[in-house]
Tab-separated table of C-alpha atoms and ligand atoms in Angstrom:
chain	number	residue	atom	x	y	z
L	18	MET	CA	110.305	131.633	99.962
L	19	GLN	CA	110.415	130.888	96.228
L	20	ASN	CA	113.011	132.558	94.085
L	21	SER	CA	113.964	132.416	90.411
L	22	ARG	CA	117.375	130.782	91.014
L	23	LYS	CA	118.192	127.427	89.433
L	24	LYS	CA	116.758	124.506	91.385
L	25	VAL	CA	119.443	121.875	91.381
L	26	TYR	CA	117.217	119.075	92.804
L	27	ASP	CA	114.199	119.652	90.617
L	28	PHE	CA	114.667	116.944	87.961
L	29	PRO	CA	116.305	114.127	90.031
L	30	HIS	CA	113.950	114.496	92.959
L	31	LYS	CA	110.865	114.457	90.700
L	32	ALA	CA	112.102	111.189	89.208
L	33	ILE	CA	112.917	109.732	92.610
L	34	ARG	CA	109.622	110.715	94.228
L	35	TYR	CA	107.843	108.939	91.407
L	36	GLY	CA	110.074	105.868	91.424
L	37	ILE	CA	109.758	105.248	95.173
L	38	SER	CA	106.011	105.874	95.103
L	39	LYS	CA	105.609	103.477	92.218
L	40	LEU	CA	107.544	100.812	94.080
L	41	VAL	CA	105.329	101.329	97.144
L	42	GLN	CA	102.219	101.020	94.991
L	43	GLU	CA	103.462	97.883	93.149
L	44	SER	CA	104.667	96.165	96.328
L	45	SER	CA	101.209	96.764	97.756
L	46	LYS	CA	99.306	95.245	94.796
L	47	THR	CA	101.674	92.387	93.785
L	48	GLU	CA	100.254	88.893	93.983
L	49	TYR	CA	103.196	87.224	95.727
L	50	SER	CA	102.245	83.676	94.731
L	51	ASP	CA	102.550	84.679	91.088
L	52	SER	CA	106.213	84.367	90.060
L	53	LYS	CA	105.744	86.614	87.054
L	54	GLU	CA	104.422	89.483	89.238
L	55	VAL	CA	107.175	88.925	91.769
L	56	PHE	CA	109.780	89.114	89.005
L	57	GLN	CA	108.340	92.391	87.752
L	58	LEU	CA	108.437	93.862	91.281
L	59	PHE	CA	112.005	92.568	91.656
L	60	GLU	CA	113.047	94.309	88.416
L	61	LEU	CA	111.332	97.541	89.386
L	62	GLY	CA	112.942	97.531	92.799
L	63	LYS	CA	116.434	96.985	91.425
L	64	GLU	CA	115.946	99.817	88.969
L	65	VAL	CA	114.617	102.308	91.507
L	66	PHE	CA	117.372	101.447	93.991
L	67	GLN	CA	119.973	101.802	91.294
L	68	MET	CA	118.625	105.289	90.514
L	69	LEU	CA	119.021	106.244	94.155
L	70	LYS	CA	122.608	104.972	94.227
L	71	ILE	CA	123.470	106.886	91.053
L	72	HIS	CA	121.944	110.005	92.580
L	73	ALA	CA	123.867	109.816	95.889
L	74	ARG	CA	127.090	108.989	94.011
L	75	ASP	CA	126.761	112.030	91.641
L	76	GLU	CA	125.645	114.377	94.391
L	77	GLU	CA	128.732	113.493	96.372
L	78	ALA	CA	131.071	113.479	93.393
L	79	VAL	CA	129.914	116.861	92.001
L	80	SER	CA	127.562	119.120	93.981
L	81	LEU	CA	128.786	118.251	97.444
L	82	LYS	CA	132.424	118.101	96.325
L	83	HIS	CA	132.198	121.689	95.000
L	84	LEU	CA	130.375	122.776	98.121
L	85	GLU	CA	133.055	121.322	100.389
L	86	GLU	CA	135.645	123.403	98.585
L	87	LYS	CA	133.752	126.492	99.854
L	88	ASP	CA	132.770	125.149	103.269
L	89	PRO	CA	134.161	121.753	104.378
L	90	GLN	CA	131.350	121.282	106.937
L	91	ALA	CA	128.489	121.985	104.564
L	92	SER	CA	128.160	118.472	103.187
L	93	LEU	CA	128.390	116.525	106.418
L	94	LYS	CA	124.659	116.108	107.126
L	95	ASP	CA	123.859	115.126	103.529
L	96	LYS	CA	126.584	112.495	103.470
L	97	GLU	CA	125.589	111.138	106.842
L	98	GLU	CA	121.988	110.759	105.647
L	99	HIS	CA	123.201	109.135	102.390
L	100	LYS	CA	125.050	106.569	104.459
L	101	TYR	CA	121.953	105.834	106.574
L	102	LEU	CA	119.769	105.575	103.458
L	103	GLU	CA	122.277	103.362	101.671
L	104	GLU	CA	122.087	100.870	104.551
L	105	LYS	CA	118.317	100.837	104.299
L	106	ILE	CA	118.568	100.272	100.507
L	107	GLU	CA	120.840	97.275	101.064
L	108	GLU	CA	118.363	95.842	103.572
L	109	LEU	CA	115.451	96.330	101.184
L	110	GLU	CA	117.415	94.771	98.315
L	111	SER	CA	118.260	91.711	100.282
L	112	LEU	CA	114.562	91.279	101.253
L	113	LEU	CA	113.649	91.644	97.620
L	114	ASP	CA	116.164	88.864	96.747
L	115	ARG	CA	114.574	86.584	99.361
L	116	ILE	CA	111.058	87.320	98.051
L	117	LYS	CA	112.217	86.090	94.680
L	118	GLU	CA	114.223	83.153	95.854
L	119	GLU	CA	112.164	81.790	98.745
L	120	VAL	CA	108.805	81.557	97.027
L	121	GLU	CA	107.044	79.670	99.824
L	122	GLN	CA	108.067	82.378	102.306
L	123	ALA	CA	107.153	85.220	99.939
L	124	ASN	CA	104.145	86.361	101.931
L	125	ILE	CA	106.124	86.828	105.107
L	126	HIS	CA	109.026	88.554	103.432
L	127	SER	CA	106.659	90.747	101.422
L	128	GLU	CA	104.969	92.074	104.578
L	129	GLU	CA	108.352	92.989	106.015
L	130	PHE	CA	109.456	94.510	102.743
L	131	TYR	CA	106.312	96.693	102.497
L	132	THR	CA	106.583	97.928	106.107
L	133	LYS	CA	110.264	98.746	105.701
L	134	LEU	CA	109.725	100.323	102.289
L	135	ILE	CA	107.056	102.801	103.524
L	136	ARG	CA	109.353	103.758	106.434
L	137	PHE	CA	112.146	104.216	103.883
L	138	GLN	CA	109.863	106.337	101.691
L	139	THR	CA	109.233	108.697	104.646
L	140	ASP	CA	112.982	108.906	105.430
L	141	TYR	CA	113.962	109.450	101.802
L	142	PHE	CA	111.265	112.103	101.152
L	143	SER	CA	112.280	114.036	104.228
L	144	HIS	CA	115.944	113.822	103.149
L	145	MET	CA	115.023	115.326	99.766
L	146	SER	CA	112.975	118.125	101.349
L	147	ARG	CA	115.888	118.953	103.613
L	148	GLU	CA	118.281	119.116	100.669
L	149	GLU	CA	115.821	121.335	98.770
L	150	GLU	CA	115.462	123.639	101.751
L	151	GLU	CA	118.958	123.690	103.282
L	152	THR	CA	121.601	122.413	100.805
L	153	GLN	CA	119.943	124.327	98.009
L	154	VAL	CA	120.314	127.609	99.987
L	155	ARG	CA	124.017	126.914	100.508
L	156	LEU	CA	124.527	126.118	96.836
L	157	HIS	CA	122.861	129.396	95.935
L	158	LEU	CA	125.061	131.213	98.362
L	159	TYR	CA	128.365	130.015	96.889
L	160	PHE	CA	127.535	129.419	93.178
L	161	SER	CA	125.993	131.385	90.338
L	162	ASP	CA	123.311	129.723	88.226
L	163	GLN	CA	125.914	129.422	85.451
L	164	GLU	CA	128.167	127.465	87.809
L	165	LEU	CA	125.190	125.343	88.919
L	166	ASP	CA	124.500	124.618	85.253
L	167	ASP	CA	128.090	123.518	84.856
L	168	HIS	CA	127.729	121.168	87.833
L	169	GLN	CA	124.680	119.666	86.117
L	170	LYS	CA	126.580	119.222	82.820
L	171	GLU	CA	129.435	117.597	84.761
L	172	ILE	CA	126.881	115.056	86.133
L	173	MET	CA	125.162	114.474	82.831
L	174	SER	CA	128.357	113.866	80.959
L	175	SER	CA	129.530	111.303	83.522
L	176	LEU	CA	126.316	109.212	83.193
L	177	GLY	CA	126.480	105.941	81.324
L	178	GLY	CA	123.811	105.315	78.634
L	179	ASP	CA	121.903	102.854	80.827
L	180	GLU	CA	121.965	105.298	83.723
L	181	PHE	CA	120.569	108.156	81.637
L	182	LYS	CA	117.804	105.811	80.397
L	183	ILE	CA	116.744	105.104	83.987
L	184	TRP	CA	116.582	108.798	84.773
L	185	ALA	CA	114.594	109.538	81.622
L	186	LYS	CA	112.145	106.702	82.327
L	187	TYR	CA	111.153	108.080	85.751
L	188	LEU	CA	111.454	111.786	84.874
L	189	ILE	CA	109.511	111.936	81.596
L	190	PRO	CA	106.063	111.114	83.104
L	191	ASN	CA	106.529	113.930	85.589
L	192	VAL	CA	107.442	117.011	83.452
L	193	PRO	CA	105.586	119.293	81.018
L	194	THR	CA	105.616	118.361	77.325
L	195	PRO	CA	108.472	120.682	76.135
L	196	ILE	CA	110.843	119.206	78.723
L	197	LYS	CA	109.589	115.694	77.945
L	198	ASN	CA	110.389	116.270	74.302
L	199	ARG	CA	113.877	117.536	75.165
L	200	PHE	CA	114.644	114.407	77.181
L	201	GLU	CA	113.245	112.170	74.455
L	202	GLU	CA	115.583	113.831	71.945
L	203	MET	CA	118.492	113.203	74.283
L	204	LEU	CA	117.437	109.564	74.696
L	205	LYS	CA	117.841	109.061	70.936
L	206	THR	CA	121.544	109.854	71.183
L	207	TYR	CA	121.954	106.930	73.606
L	208	SER	CA	120.104	104.310	71.519
W	302	FE2	FE1	120.844	113.417	98.653
């Protein structure tokens, strides 16, 4: 059921859904014999995976940390899934390295990368849905919207400039114009 409470995962998950989908699309259309295209895919992959790592780090350091203070068991499943997903990210990153470095094998590595990436997309998307359905309910139970806003500020103020720029890059194409404008204003303070 929808309610009017603050949705903690709204912005980060929009950016992540877009980033992973874009990576799936690009890895499907890349010409692997073209080193320029391979390099672009490599850069995109590194950026998207970095965004996922920043997200898991900040969720655990802020939202889940506060949640554990209320209920020590409440964060177990999320952390377990983060660990599993982190292993998959490492595997995908090392495949991406090999695609770039072993040019003559790129076609073989790229097939494996694509197959594993779409499996990862399924896993990561279902992880986000579960957080939105289960963890979000717990956060609403223990915290007011004001407190949830404070958690968000805690995360935002801990971000480095480059980290904020990655979020903005993937979020901005996925939000209505007034929010887009707000993020573009914030971006100016980092440049
Ligand atoms: Fe998560």
